[in-house]
Short mmCIF file of C-alpha atoms and ligand atoms in Angstrom, two decimals:
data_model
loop_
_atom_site.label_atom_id
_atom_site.label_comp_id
_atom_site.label_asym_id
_atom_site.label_seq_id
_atom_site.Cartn_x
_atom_site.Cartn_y
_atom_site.Cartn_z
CA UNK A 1 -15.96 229.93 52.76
CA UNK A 2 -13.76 230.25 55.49
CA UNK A 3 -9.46 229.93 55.90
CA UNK A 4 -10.27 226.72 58.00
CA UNK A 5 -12.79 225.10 55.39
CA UNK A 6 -9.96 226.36 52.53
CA UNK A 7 -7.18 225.24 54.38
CA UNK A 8 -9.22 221.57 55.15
CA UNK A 9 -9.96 220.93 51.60
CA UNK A 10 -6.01 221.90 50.58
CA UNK A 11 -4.70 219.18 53.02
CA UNK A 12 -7.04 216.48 51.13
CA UNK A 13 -8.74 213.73 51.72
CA UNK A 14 -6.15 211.34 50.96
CA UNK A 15 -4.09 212.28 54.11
CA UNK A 16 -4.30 209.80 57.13
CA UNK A 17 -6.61 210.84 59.86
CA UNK A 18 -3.79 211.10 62.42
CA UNK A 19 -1.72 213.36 60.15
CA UNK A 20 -4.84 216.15 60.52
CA UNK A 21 -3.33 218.26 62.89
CA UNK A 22 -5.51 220.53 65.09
CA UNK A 23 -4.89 224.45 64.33
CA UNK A 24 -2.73 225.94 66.53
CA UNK A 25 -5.22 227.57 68.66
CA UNK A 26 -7.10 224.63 69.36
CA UNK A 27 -3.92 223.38 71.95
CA UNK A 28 -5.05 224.18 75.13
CA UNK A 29 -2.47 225.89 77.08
CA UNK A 30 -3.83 223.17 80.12
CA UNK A 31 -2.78 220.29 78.77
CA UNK A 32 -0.21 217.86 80.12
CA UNK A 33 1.12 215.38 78.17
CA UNK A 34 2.78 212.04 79.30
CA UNK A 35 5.28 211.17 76.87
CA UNK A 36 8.26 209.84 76.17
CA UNK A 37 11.30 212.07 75.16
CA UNK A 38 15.19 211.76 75.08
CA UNK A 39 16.72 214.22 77.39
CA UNK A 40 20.38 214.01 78.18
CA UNK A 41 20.36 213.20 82.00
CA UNK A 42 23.70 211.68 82.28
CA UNK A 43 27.09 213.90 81.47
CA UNK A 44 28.04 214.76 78.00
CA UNK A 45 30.14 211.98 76.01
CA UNK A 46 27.48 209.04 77.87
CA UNK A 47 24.04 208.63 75.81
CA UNK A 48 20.74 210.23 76.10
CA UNK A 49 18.08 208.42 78.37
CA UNK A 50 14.99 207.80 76.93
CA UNK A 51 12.15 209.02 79.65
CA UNK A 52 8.97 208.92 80.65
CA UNK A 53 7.90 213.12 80.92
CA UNK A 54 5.36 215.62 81.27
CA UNK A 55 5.60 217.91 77.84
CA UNK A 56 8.57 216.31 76.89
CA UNK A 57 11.01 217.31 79.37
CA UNK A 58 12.92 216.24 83.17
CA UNK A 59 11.37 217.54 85.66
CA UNK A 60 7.78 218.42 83.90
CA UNK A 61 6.61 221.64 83.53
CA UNK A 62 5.98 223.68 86.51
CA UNK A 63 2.95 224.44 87.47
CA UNK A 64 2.36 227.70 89.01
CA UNK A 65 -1.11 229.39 90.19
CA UNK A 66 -2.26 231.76 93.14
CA UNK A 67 -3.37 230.80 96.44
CA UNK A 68 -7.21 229.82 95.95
CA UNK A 69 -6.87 229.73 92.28
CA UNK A 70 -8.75 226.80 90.35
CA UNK A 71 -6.48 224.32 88.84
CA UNK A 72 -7.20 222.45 85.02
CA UNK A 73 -4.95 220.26 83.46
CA UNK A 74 -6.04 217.95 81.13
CA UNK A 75 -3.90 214.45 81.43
CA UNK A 76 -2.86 213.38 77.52
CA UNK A 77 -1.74 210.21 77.70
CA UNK A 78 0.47 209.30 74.69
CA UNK A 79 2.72 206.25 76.36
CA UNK A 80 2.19 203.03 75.74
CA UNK A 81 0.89 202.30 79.18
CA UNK A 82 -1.88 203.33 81.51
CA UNK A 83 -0.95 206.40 83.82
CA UNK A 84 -2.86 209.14 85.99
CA UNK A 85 -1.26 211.99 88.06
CA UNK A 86 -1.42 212.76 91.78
CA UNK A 87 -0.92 216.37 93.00
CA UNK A 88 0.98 215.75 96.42
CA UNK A 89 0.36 217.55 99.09
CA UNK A 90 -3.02 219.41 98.05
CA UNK A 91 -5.55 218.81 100.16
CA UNK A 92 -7.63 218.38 96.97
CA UNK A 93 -11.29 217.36 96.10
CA UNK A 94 -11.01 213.25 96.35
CA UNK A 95 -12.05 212.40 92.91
CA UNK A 96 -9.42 214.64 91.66
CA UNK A 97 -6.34 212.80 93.86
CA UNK A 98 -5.15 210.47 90.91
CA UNK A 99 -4.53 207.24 92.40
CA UNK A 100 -5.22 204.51 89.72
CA UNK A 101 -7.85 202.06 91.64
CA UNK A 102 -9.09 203.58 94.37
CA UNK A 103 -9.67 207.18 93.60
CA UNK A 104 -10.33 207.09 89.71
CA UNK A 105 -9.64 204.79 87.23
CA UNK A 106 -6.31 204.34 85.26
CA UNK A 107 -5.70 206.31 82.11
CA UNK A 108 -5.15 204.47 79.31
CA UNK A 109 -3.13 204.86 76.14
CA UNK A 110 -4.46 207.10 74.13
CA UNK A 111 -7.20 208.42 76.44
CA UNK A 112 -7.10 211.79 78.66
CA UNK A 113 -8.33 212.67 82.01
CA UNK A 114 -9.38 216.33 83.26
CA UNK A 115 -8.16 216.95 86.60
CA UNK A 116 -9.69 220.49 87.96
CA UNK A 117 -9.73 220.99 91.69
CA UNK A 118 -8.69 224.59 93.64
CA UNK A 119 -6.03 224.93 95.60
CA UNK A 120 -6.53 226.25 99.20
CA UNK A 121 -3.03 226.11 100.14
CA UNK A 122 0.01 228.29 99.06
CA UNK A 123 3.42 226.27 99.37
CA UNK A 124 5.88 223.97 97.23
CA UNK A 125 3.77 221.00 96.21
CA UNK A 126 4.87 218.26 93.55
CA UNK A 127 2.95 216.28 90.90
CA UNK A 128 3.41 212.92 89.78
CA UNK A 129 2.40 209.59 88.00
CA UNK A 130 0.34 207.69 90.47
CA UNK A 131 -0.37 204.05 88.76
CA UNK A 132 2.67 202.03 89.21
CA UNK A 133 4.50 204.89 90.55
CA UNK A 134 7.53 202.82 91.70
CA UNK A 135 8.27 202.89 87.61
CA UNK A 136 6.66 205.43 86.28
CA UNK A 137 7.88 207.90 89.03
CA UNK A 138 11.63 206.27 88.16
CA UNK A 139 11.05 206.79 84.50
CA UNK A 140 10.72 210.64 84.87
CA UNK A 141 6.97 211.53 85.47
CA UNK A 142 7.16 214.31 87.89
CA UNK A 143 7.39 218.21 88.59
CA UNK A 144 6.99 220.80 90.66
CA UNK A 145 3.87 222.46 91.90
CA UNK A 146 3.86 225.62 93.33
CA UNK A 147 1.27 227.91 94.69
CA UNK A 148 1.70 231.59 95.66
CA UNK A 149 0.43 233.26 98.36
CA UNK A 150 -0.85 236.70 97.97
CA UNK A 151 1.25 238.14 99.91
CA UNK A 152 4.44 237.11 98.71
CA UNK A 153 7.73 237.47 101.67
CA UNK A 154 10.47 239.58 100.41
CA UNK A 155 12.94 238.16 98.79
CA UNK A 156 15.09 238.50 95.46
CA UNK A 157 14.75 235.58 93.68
CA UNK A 158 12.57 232.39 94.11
CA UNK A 159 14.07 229.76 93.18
CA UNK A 160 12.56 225.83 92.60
CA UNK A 161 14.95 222.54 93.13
CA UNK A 162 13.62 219.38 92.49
CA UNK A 163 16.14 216.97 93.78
CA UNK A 164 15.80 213.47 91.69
CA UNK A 165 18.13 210.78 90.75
CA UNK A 166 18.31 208.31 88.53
CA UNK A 167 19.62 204.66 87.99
CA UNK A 168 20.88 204.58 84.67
CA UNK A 169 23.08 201.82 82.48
CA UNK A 170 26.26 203.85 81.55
CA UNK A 171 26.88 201.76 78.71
CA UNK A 172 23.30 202.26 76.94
CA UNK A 173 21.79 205.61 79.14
CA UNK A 174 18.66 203.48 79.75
CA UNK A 175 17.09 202.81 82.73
CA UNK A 176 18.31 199.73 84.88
CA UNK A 177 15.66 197.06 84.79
CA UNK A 178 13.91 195.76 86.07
CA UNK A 179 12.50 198.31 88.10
CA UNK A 180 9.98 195.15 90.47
CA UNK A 181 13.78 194.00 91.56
CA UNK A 182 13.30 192.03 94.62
CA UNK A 183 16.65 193.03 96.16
CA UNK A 184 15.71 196.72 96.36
CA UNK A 185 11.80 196.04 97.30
CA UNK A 186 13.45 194.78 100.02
CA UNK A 187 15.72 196.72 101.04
CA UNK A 188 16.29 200.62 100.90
CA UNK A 189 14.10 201.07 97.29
CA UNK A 190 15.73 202.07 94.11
CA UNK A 191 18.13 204.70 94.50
CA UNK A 192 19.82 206.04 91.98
CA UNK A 193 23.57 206.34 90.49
CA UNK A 194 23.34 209.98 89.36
CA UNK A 195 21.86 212.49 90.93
CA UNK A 196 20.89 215.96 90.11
CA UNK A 197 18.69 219.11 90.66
CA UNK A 198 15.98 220.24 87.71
CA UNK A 199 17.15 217.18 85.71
CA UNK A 200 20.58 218.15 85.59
CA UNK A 201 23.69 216.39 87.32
CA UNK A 202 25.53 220.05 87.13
CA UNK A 203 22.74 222.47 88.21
CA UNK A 204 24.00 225.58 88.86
CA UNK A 205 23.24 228.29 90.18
CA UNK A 206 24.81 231.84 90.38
CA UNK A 207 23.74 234.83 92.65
CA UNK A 208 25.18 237.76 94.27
CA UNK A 209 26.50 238.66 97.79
CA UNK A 210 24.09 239.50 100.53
CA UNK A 211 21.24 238.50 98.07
CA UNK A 212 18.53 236.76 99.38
CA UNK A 213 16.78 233.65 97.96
CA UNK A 214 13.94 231.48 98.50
CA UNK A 215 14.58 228.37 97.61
CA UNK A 216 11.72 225.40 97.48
CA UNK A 217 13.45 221.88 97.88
CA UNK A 218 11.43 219.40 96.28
CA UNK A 219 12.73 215.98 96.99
CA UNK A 220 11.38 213.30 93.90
CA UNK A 221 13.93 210.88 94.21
CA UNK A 222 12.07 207.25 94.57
CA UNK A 223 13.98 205.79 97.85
CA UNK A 224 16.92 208.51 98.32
CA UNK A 225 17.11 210.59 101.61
CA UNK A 226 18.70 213.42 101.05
CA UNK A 227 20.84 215.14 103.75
CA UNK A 228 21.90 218.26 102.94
CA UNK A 229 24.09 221.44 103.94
CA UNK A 230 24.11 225.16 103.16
CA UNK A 231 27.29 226.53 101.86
CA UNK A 232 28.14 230.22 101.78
CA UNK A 233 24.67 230.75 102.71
CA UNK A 234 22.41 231.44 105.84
CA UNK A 235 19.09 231.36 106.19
CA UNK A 236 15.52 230.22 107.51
CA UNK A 237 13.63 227.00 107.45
CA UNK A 238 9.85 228.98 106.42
CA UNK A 239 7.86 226.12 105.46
CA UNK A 240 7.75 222.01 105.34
CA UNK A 241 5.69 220.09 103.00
CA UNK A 242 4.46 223.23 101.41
CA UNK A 243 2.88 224.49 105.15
CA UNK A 244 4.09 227.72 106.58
CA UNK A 245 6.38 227.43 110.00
CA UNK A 246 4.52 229.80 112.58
CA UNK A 247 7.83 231.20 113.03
CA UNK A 248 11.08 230.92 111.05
CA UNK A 249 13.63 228.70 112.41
CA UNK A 250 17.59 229.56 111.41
CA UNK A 251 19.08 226.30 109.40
CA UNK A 252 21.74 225.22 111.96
CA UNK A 253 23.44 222.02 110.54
CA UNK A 254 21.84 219.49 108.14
CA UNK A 255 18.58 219.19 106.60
CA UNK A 256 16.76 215.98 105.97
CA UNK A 257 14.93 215.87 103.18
CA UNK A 258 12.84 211.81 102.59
CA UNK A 259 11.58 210.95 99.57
CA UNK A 260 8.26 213.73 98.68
CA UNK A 261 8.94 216.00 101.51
CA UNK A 262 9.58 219.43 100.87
CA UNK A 263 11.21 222.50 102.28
CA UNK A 264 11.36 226.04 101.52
CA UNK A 265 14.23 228.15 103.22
CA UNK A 266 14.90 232.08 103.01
CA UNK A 267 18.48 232.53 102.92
CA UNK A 268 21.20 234.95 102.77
CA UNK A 269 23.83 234.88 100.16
CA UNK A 270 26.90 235.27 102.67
CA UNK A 271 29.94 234.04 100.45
CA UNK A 272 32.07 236.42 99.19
CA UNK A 273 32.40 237.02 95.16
CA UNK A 274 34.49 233.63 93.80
CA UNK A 275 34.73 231.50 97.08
CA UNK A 276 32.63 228.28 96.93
CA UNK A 277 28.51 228.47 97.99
CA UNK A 278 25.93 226.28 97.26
CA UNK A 279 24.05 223.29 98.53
CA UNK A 280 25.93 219.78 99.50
CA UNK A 281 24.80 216.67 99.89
CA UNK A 282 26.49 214.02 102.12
CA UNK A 283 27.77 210.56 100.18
CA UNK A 284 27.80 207.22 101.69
CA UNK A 285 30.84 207.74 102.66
CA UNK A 286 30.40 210.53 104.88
CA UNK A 287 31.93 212.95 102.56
CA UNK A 288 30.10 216.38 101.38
CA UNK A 289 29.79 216.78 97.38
CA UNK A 290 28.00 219.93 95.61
CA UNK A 291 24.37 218.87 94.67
CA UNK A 292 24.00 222.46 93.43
CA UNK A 293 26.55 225.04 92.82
CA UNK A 294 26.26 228.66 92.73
CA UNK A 295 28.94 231.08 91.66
CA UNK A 296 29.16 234.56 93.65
CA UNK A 297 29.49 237.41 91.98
CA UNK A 298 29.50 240.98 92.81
CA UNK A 299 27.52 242.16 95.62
CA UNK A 300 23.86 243.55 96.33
CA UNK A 301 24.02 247.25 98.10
CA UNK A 302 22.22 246.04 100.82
CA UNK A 303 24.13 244.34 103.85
CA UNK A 304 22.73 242.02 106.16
CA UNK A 305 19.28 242.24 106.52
CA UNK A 306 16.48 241.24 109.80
CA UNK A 307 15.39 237.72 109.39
CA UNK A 308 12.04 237.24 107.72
CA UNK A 309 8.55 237.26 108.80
CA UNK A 310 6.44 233.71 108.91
CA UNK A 311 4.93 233.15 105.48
CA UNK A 312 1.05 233.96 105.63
CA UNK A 313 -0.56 230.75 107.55
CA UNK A 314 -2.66 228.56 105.06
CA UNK A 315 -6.69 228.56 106.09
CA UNK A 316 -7.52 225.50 108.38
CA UNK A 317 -4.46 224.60 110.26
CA UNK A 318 -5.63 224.99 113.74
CA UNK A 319 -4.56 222.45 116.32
CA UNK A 320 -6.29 219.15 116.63
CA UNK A 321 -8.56 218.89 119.58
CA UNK A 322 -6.12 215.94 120.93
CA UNK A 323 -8.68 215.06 124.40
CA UNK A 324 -11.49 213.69 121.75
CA UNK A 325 -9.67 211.99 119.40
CA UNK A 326 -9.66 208.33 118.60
CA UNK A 327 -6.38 206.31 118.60
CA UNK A 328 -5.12 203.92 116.01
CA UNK A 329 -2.10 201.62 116.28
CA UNK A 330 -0.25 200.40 113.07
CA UNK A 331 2.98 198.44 112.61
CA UNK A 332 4.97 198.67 109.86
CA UNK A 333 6.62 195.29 109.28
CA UNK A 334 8.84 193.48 106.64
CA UNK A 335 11.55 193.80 104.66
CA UNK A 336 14.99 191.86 104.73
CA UNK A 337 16.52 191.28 108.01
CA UNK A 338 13.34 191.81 110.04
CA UNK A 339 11.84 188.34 110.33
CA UNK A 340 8.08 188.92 109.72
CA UNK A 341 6.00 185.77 109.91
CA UNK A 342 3.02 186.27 108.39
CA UNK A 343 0.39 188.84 106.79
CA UNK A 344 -2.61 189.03 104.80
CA UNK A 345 -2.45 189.60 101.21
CA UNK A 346 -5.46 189.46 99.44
CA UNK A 347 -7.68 188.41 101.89
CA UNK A 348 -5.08 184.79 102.45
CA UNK A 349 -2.93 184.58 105.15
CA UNK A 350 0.46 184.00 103.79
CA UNK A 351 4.00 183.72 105.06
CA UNK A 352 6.79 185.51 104.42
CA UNK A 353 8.10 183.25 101.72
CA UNK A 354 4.93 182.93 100.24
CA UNK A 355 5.08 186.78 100.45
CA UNK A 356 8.30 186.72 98.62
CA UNK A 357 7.29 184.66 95.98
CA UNK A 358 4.59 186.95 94.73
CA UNK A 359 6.52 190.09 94.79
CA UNK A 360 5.54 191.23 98.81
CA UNK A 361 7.47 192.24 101.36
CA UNK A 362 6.43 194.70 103.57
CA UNK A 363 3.06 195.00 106.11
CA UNK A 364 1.09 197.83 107.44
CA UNK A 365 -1.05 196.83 110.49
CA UNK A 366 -0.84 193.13 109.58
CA UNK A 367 -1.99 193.48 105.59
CA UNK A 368 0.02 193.68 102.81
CA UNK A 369 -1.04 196.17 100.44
CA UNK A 370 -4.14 197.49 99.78
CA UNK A 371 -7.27 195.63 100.79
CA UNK A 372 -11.05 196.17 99.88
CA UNK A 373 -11.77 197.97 103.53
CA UNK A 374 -10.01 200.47 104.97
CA UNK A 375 -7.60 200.45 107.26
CA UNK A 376 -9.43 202.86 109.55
CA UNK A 377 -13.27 204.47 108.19
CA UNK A 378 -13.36 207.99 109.97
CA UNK A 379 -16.11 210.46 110.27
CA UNK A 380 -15.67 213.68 108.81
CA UNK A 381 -14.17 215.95 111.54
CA UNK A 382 -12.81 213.70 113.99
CA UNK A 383 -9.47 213.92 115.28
CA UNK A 384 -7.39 210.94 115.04
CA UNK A 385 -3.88 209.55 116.77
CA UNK A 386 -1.95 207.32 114.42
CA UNK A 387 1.08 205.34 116.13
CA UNK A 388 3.24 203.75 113.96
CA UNK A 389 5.78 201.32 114.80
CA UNK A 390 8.47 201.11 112.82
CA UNK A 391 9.61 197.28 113.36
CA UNK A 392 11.77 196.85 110.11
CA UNK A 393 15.24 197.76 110.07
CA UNK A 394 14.99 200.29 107.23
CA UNK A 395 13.74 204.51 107.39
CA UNK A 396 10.21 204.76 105.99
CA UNK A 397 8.95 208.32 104.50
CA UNK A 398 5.42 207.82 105.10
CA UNK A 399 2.41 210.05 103.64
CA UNK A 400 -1.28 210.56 103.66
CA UNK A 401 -3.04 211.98 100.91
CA UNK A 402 -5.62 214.65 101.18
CA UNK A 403 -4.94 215.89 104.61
CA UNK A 404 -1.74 217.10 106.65
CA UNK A 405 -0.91 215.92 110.11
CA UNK A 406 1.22 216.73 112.78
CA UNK A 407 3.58 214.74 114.96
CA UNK A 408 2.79 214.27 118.54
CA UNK A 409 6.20 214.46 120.37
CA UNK A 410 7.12 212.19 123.32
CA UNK A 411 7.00 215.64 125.64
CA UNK A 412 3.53 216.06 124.24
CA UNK A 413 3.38 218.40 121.98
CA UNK A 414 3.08 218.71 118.20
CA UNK A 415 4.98 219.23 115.49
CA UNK A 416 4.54 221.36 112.17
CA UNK A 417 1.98 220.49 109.71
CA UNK A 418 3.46 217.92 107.51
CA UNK A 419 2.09 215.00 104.65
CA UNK A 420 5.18 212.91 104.60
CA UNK A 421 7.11 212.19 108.05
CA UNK A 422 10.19 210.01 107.87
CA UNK A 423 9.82 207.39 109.86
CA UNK A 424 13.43 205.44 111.42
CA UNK A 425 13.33 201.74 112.54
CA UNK A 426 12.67 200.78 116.37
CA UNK A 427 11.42 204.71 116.45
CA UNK A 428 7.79 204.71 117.31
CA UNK A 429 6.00 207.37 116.30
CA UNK A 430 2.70 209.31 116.55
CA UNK A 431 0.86 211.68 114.14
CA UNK A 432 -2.53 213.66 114.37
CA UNK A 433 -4.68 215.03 112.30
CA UNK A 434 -8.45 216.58 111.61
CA UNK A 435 -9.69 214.04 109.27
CA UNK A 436 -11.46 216.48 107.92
CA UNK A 437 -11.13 215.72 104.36
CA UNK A 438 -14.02 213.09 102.92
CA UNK A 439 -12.97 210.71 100.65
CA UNK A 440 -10.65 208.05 100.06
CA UNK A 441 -7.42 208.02 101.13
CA UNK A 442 -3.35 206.28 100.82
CA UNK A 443 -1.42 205.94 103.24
CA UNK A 444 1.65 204.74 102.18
CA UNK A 445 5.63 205.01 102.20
CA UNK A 446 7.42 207.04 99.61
CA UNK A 447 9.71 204.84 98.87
CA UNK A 448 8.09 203.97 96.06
CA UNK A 449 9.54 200.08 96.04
CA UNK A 450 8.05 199.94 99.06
CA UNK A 451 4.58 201.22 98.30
CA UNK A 452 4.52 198.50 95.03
CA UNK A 453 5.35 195.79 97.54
CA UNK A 454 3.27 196.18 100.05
CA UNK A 455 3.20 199.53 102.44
CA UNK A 456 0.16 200.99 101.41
CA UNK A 457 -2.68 201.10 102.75
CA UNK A 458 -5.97 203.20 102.79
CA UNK A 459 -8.37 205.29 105.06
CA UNK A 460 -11.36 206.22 104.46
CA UNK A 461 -13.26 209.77 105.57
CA UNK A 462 -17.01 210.10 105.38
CU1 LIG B 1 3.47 211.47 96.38
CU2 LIG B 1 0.74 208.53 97.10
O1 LIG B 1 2.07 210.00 96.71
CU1 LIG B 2 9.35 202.25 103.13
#
């Protein structure tokens, strides 16, 4: 009758059921696929690593839509272990915010989830694996979302880095296991022993003089903060965390980029053709090394040019209304060298040994992980004060899903519109924000080590 009925009847009966593969056409362009793959992360002569991706490759895909556009991706799982994504940053539709356990429920092997939400805000936004993140994150489940605003700023090429890096055994080009290691739970988090931009440990770029670039940072690593410098280039700080800057600020010196946070700078090619340019990061040791290259060559027509306008503000970003809103105190305990006593983990009081031996180290406001009831239950609308206390002796990149907030500064007044504020020890620290978001909620630090063992924690908006 038809070339599909023909075509049907020519493969046979006798063929398996998963060897019946669907017709071309039938893939849906909006699927995303959590597999594994073997992608050659470390330099040429050491082995391939076998990762956890999107479609197959380090970084996924990227995702790109308009400003206001609706989003569908369906989630194929096809690893061997439950998984379900989280689209950081959007201040999405709660059902659609992909945290295993509170917010949906894990998807298993085999199984698929449609995620479909719209996105209100243009700016660099990330996706990644949200159930047992501190791994699966690690393993390579992550990439770069970006939405465009309608009015786009002028510029010559946009450019996407997603910083990342990974700790890999030389000898074998696996992952190091185990990834639960007590040592860096405890400590910093797992950070990595090669680093690179767009999953390579060479990414290059090359560009000509006087040409101007936007480039989106995109920081995925699981525990690494990465300070940064601009070489042969000059430029504008336009946005953080994927929210427009009212006004462009000129990069003077080094840019701090924690674990999730994003920034997108406009700058200026100024190198001349053949002398070094490109983006450093600082070692350990104090030292500056080339996280990304780029090669100069030749020279756009066009000589210096005015600095750029603010990017388009995103739709409901006005102030909080700071005389009406309620204030919330949390401390953020744990961790080696700290000397925490005691704090609740599942609904027992336990010590810190007793926190040790079942994989915990770390407290927010007295409870270890994530509890039945929420930290704090807000009503829609209200404006809330959040000071943390940072009484460990380690940096803490700390984020809240669903809504962006804004630091209150010791002279009183408030920073840009962020979701993931690095937080340094002994450094208190306040944040406010419209909780005007209903749903569910993490709070939690993105160093993902940290998260697993025990820095999360929950509000709720209703
Ligand atoms: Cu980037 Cu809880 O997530
Ligand atoms: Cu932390």
């Amino acid at each position: 009758m038809t070339g599909l009925t023909m075509t049907r009847r020519a493969l046979g009966a006798g063929l398996a059921a998963a060897a019946v593969v669907r017709p071309a056409f039938a893939k849906s362009a909006t699927e995303l696929t959590a597999r594994k793959a073997s992608v050659q992360l470390a330099p040429e002569g050491y082995p391939a690593t076998e990762v956890w991706s999107y479609d197959g490759s380090i970084p996924g895909p990227m995702i790109r839509a308009p400003q206001g556009a609706r989003l569908q991706r369906r989630l194929v799982n096809a690893l061997d272990v439950s998984t379900s994504v989280h689209w950081h940053g959007i201040r999405i539709d709660n059902a659609m915010d992909g945290v295993a356990g509170l917010t949906q429920s894990p998807v298993a092997p085999g199984a698929s989830f449609d995620y479909d939400f719209t996105l209100p805000d243009a700016g660099t936004y990330w996706y990644h694996a949200h159930t047992n993140s501190m791994e699966q994150v690690a393993r390579g489940l992550s990439g770069p979302l970006i939405v465009d605003e309608a009015d786009a700023p002028d510029v010559d090429r946009d450019e996407v880095l997603m910083l990342d890096d990974w700790l890999i055994d030389p000898e074998t080009g696996g992952f190091m296991e185990p990834f639960a290691h007590p040592m860096m739970m405890s400590h910093g988090g797992r950070t990595g022993n090669l680093v690179g931009v767009n999953g390579r440990f060479d990414f290059a770029l090359t560009a000509q003089r006087h040409e101007r670039l936007r480039l989106r940072l995109i920081n995925a690593a699981n525990a690494r903060i990465f300070v940064l410098r601009l070489q042969g280039m000059a430029g504008w700080t336009v946005a953080l965390d994927g929210m427009p800057l009212r006004a462009p600020e000129t990069v003077e010196g080094e840019i701090v980029l924690a674990p999730a946070q994003r920034v997108d700078l406009i700058v200026d090619v100024t190198a001349e053709e053949g002398s070094p340019a490109g983006l450093l990061m600082s070692q350990d040791d104090d030292s500056w090394v080339a996280l990304a290259d780029m090669t100069v060559s030749g020279s756009r027509a066009r000589v210096a040019r005015p600095a750029p306008a603010a990017l388009p503000p995103n739709p409901r970003t006005d102030l909080p209304d700071l005389a009406q809103a309620r204030q919330v105190e949390m401390a953020m305990e744990g961790g080696a060298m700290a000397g925490m006593e005691s704090a609740l983990f599942e609904g027992e009081r336990l010590g810190f040994r007793e926190l040790v031996s079942r994989g915990q180290f770390w407290a927010l406001a007295g409870q270890v992980g994530r509890s039945d009831t929420p930290f704090a239950s807000l009503s829609r609308g209200e404006t809330v004060r959040l000071r943390l206390s940072n009484d460990t002796v380690f940096p803490h990149a700390m984020h809240l899903h669903g809504m962006h907030f804004r630091e209150l500064r010791g002279d009183g007044s408030l920073g840009p519109l962020r979701d993931t504020i690095l937080s340094l020890p002994q450094e208190p620290l306040e944040i406010a924000f419209v909780a005007d978001n209903p749903g569910k909620w993490l709070f939690h630090c993105h160093m993902l080590a940290h998260a697993a063992s025990g820095m999360t924690t929950w509000i709720e908006v209703a």
